[in-house]
mmCIF file of C-alpha atoms in Angstrom:
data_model
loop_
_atom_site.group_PDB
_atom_site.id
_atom_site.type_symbol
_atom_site.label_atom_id
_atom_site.label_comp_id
_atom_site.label_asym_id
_atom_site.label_seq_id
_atom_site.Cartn_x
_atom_site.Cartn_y
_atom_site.Cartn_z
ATOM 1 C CA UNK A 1 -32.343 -0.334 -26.457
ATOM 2 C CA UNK A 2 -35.192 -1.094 -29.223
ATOM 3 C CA UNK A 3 -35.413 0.615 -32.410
ATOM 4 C CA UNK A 4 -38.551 2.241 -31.084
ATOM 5 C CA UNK A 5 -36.639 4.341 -28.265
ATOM 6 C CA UNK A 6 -33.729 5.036 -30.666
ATOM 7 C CA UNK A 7 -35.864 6.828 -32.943
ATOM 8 C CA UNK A 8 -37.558 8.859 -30.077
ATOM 9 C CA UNK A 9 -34.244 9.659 -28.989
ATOM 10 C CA UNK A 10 -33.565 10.672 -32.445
ATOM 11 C CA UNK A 11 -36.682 12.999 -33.127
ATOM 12 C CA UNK A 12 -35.810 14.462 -29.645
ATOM 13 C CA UNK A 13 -32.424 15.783 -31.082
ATOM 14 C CA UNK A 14 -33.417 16.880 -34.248
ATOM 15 C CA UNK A 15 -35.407 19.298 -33.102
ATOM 16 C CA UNK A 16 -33.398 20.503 -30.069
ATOM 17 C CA UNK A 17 -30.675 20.756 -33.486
ATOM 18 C CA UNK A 18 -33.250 22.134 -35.725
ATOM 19 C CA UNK A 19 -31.915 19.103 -38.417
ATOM 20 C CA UNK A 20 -33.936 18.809 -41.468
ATOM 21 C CA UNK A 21 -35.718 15.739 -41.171
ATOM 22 C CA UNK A 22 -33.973 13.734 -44.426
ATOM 23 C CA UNK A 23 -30.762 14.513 -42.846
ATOM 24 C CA UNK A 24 -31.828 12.237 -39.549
ATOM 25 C CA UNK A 25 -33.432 9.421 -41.875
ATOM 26 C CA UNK A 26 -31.284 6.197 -42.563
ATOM 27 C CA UNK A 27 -31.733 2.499 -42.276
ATOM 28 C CA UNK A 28 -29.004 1.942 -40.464
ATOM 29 C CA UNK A 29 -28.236 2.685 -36.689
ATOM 30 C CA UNK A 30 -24.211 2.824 -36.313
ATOM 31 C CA UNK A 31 -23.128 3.598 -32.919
ATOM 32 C CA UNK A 32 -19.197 4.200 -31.559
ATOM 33 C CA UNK A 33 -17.974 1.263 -29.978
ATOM 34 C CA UNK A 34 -14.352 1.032 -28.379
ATOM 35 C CA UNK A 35 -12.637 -1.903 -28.916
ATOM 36 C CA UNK A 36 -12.438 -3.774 -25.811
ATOM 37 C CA UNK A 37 -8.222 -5.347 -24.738
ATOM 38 C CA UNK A 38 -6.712 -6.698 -22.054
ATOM 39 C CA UNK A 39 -3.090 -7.414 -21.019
ATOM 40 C CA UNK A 40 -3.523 -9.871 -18.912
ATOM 41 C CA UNK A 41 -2.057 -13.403 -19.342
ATOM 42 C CA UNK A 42 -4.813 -15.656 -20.224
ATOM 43 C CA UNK A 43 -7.224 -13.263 -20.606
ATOM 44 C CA UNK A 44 -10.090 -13.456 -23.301
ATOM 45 C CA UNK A 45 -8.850 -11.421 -25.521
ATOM 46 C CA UNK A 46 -5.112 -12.000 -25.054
ATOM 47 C CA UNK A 47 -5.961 -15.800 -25.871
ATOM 48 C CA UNK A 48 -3.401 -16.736 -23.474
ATOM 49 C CA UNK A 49 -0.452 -14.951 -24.451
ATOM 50 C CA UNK A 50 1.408 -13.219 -21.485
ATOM 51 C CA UNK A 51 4.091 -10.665 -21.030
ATOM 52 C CA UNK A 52 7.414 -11.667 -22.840
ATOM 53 C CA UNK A 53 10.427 -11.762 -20.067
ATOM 54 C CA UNK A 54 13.118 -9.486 -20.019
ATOM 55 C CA UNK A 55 16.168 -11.719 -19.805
ATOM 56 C CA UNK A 56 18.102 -11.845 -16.712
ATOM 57 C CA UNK A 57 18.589 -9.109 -14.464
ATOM 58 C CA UNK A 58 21.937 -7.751 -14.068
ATOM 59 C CA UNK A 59 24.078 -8.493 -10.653
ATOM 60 C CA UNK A 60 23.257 -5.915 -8.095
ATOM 61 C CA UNK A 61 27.090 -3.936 -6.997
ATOM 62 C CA UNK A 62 26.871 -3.655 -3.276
ATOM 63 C CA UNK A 63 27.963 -0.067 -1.693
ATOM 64 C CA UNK A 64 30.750 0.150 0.634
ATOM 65 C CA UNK A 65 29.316 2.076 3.507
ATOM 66 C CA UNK A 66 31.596 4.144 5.604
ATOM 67 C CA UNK A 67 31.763 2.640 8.987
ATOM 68 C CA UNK A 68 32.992 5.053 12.374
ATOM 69 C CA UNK A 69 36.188 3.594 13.910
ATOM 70 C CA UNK A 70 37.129 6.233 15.817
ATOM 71 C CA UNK A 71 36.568 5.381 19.621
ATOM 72 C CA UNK A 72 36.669 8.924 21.116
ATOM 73 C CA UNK A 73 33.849 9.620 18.351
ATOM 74 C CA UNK A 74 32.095 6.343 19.168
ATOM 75 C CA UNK A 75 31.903 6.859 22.820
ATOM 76 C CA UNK A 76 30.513 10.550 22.527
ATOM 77 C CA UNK A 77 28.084 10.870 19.409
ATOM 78 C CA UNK A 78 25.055 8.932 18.286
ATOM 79 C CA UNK A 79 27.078 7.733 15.085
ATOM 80 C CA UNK A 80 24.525 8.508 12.445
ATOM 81 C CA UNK A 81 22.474 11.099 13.074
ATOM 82 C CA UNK A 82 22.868 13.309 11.442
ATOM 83 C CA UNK A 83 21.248 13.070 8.190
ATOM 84 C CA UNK A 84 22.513 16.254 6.534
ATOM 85 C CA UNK A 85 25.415 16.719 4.599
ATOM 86 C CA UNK A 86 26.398 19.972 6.931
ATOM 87 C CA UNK A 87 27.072 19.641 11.088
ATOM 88 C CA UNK A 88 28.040 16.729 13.213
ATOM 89 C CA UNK A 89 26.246 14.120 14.978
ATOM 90 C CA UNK A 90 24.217 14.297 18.660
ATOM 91 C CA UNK A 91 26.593 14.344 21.531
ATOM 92 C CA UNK A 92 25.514 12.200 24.177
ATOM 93 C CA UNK A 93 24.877 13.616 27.538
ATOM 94 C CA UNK A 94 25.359 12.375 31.071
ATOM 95 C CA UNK A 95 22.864 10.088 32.726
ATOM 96 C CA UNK A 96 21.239 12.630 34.857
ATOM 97 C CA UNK A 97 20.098 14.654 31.841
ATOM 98 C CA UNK A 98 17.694 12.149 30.737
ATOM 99 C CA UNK A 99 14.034 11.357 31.952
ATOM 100 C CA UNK A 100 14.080 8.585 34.622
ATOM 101 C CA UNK A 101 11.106 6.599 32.329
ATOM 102 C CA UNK A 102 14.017 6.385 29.977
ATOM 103 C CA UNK A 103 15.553 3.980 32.641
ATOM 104 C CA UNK A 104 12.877 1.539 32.639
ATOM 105 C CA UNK A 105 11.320 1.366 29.019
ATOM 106 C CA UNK A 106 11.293 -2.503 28.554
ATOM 107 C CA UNK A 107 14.221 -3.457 26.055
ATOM 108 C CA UNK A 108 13.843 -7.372 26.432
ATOM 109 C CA UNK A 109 11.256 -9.282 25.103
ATOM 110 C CA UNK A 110 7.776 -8.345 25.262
ATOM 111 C CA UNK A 111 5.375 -9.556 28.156
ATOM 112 C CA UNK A 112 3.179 -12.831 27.804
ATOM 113 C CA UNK A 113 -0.686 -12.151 27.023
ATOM 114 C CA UNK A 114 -1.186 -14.427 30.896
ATOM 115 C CA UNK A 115 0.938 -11.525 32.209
ATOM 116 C CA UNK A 116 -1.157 -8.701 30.788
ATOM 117 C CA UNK A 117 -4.139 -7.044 32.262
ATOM 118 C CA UNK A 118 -7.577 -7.559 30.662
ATOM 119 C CA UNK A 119 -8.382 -4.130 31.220
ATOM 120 C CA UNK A 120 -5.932 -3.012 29.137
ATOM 121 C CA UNK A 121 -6.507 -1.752 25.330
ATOM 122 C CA UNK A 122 -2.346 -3.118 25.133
ATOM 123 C CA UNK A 123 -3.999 -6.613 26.483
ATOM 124 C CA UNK A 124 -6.776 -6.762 23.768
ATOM 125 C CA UNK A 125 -5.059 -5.641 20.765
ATOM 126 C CA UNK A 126 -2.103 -8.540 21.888
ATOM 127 C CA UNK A 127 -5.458 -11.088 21.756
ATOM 128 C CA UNK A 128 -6.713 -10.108 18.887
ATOM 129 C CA UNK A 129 -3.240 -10.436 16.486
ATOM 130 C CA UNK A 130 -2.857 -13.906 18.236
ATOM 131 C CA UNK A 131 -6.645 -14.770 17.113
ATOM 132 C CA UNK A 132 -5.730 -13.361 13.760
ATOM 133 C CA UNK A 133 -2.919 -15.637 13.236
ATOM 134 C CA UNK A 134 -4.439 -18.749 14.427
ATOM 135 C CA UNK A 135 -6.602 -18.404 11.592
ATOM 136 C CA UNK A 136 -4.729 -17.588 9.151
ATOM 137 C CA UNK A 137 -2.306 -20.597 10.626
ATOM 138 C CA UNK A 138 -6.004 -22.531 10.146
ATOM 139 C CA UNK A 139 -6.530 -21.601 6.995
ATOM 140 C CA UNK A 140 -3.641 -22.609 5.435
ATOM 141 C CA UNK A 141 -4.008 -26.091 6.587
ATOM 142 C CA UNK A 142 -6.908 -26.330 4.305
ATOM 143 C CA UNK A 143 -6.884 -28.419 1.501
ATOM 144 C CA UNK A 144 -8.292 -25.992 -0.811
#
């Protein structure tokens, strides 16, 4: 901004302000200016000092979790399922109660793209991951 547009800028306010006009006359322009920082390591205006390390972190205890041993209990309830601190776990029912797509819901490993349709949105999403990680498999065989 030139001195020319500062002092528009300057007339402008004194008499939005009604300011006398001595009050607005100086020879010197001083404008608010933040100082600028930065944390990071390296940084201009940290000339390269970084974060100071902690020391080392204290050993981790590991929890003893309570494991079911009861068979009778095993057998009959989903052992964790409840989440509350109040009622018991779900019982589990006989066979018949369930749907019949419960039967065959594949458990094993999932089909090969080859045995997919390419109809399918299932097929296309299964080419596009493997396309994904090819290149990132690609790029980071590069060099730099």
């Amino acid at each position: 901004m030139n001195s020319v547009a500062v002092w528009r800028i300057l007339t402008q306010v004194k008499h939005i302000l009604n300011i006398p006009s001595y009050k607005i006359h100086t020879d010197a322009i001083n404008f608010a200016v933040s100082k600028k920082t930065t944390s990071a390591a390296g940084g201009v205006m940290g000339l390269g000092k970084g974060k100071k390390k902690v020391g080392k972190v204290g050993t981790m205890e590991k929890k003893e979790l309570p494991v079911e041993t009861d068979p009778d209990k095993l057998v009959n309830y989903v052992c964790g399922s409840n989440i509350y601190i109040t009622g018991e776990d779900v019982k589990i029912k006989d066979d018949s109660e369930y749907p019949d797509w419960l039967w065959n819901l594949n458990t094993g490993a999932p089909p090969k793209i080859e045995e997919l349709d390419p109809t399918t949105k299932r097929y296309w999403i299964r080419v596009r991951a493997a396309g994904m990680k090819r290149n990132n498999r690609l790029r980071s065989l590069r060099k730099f």
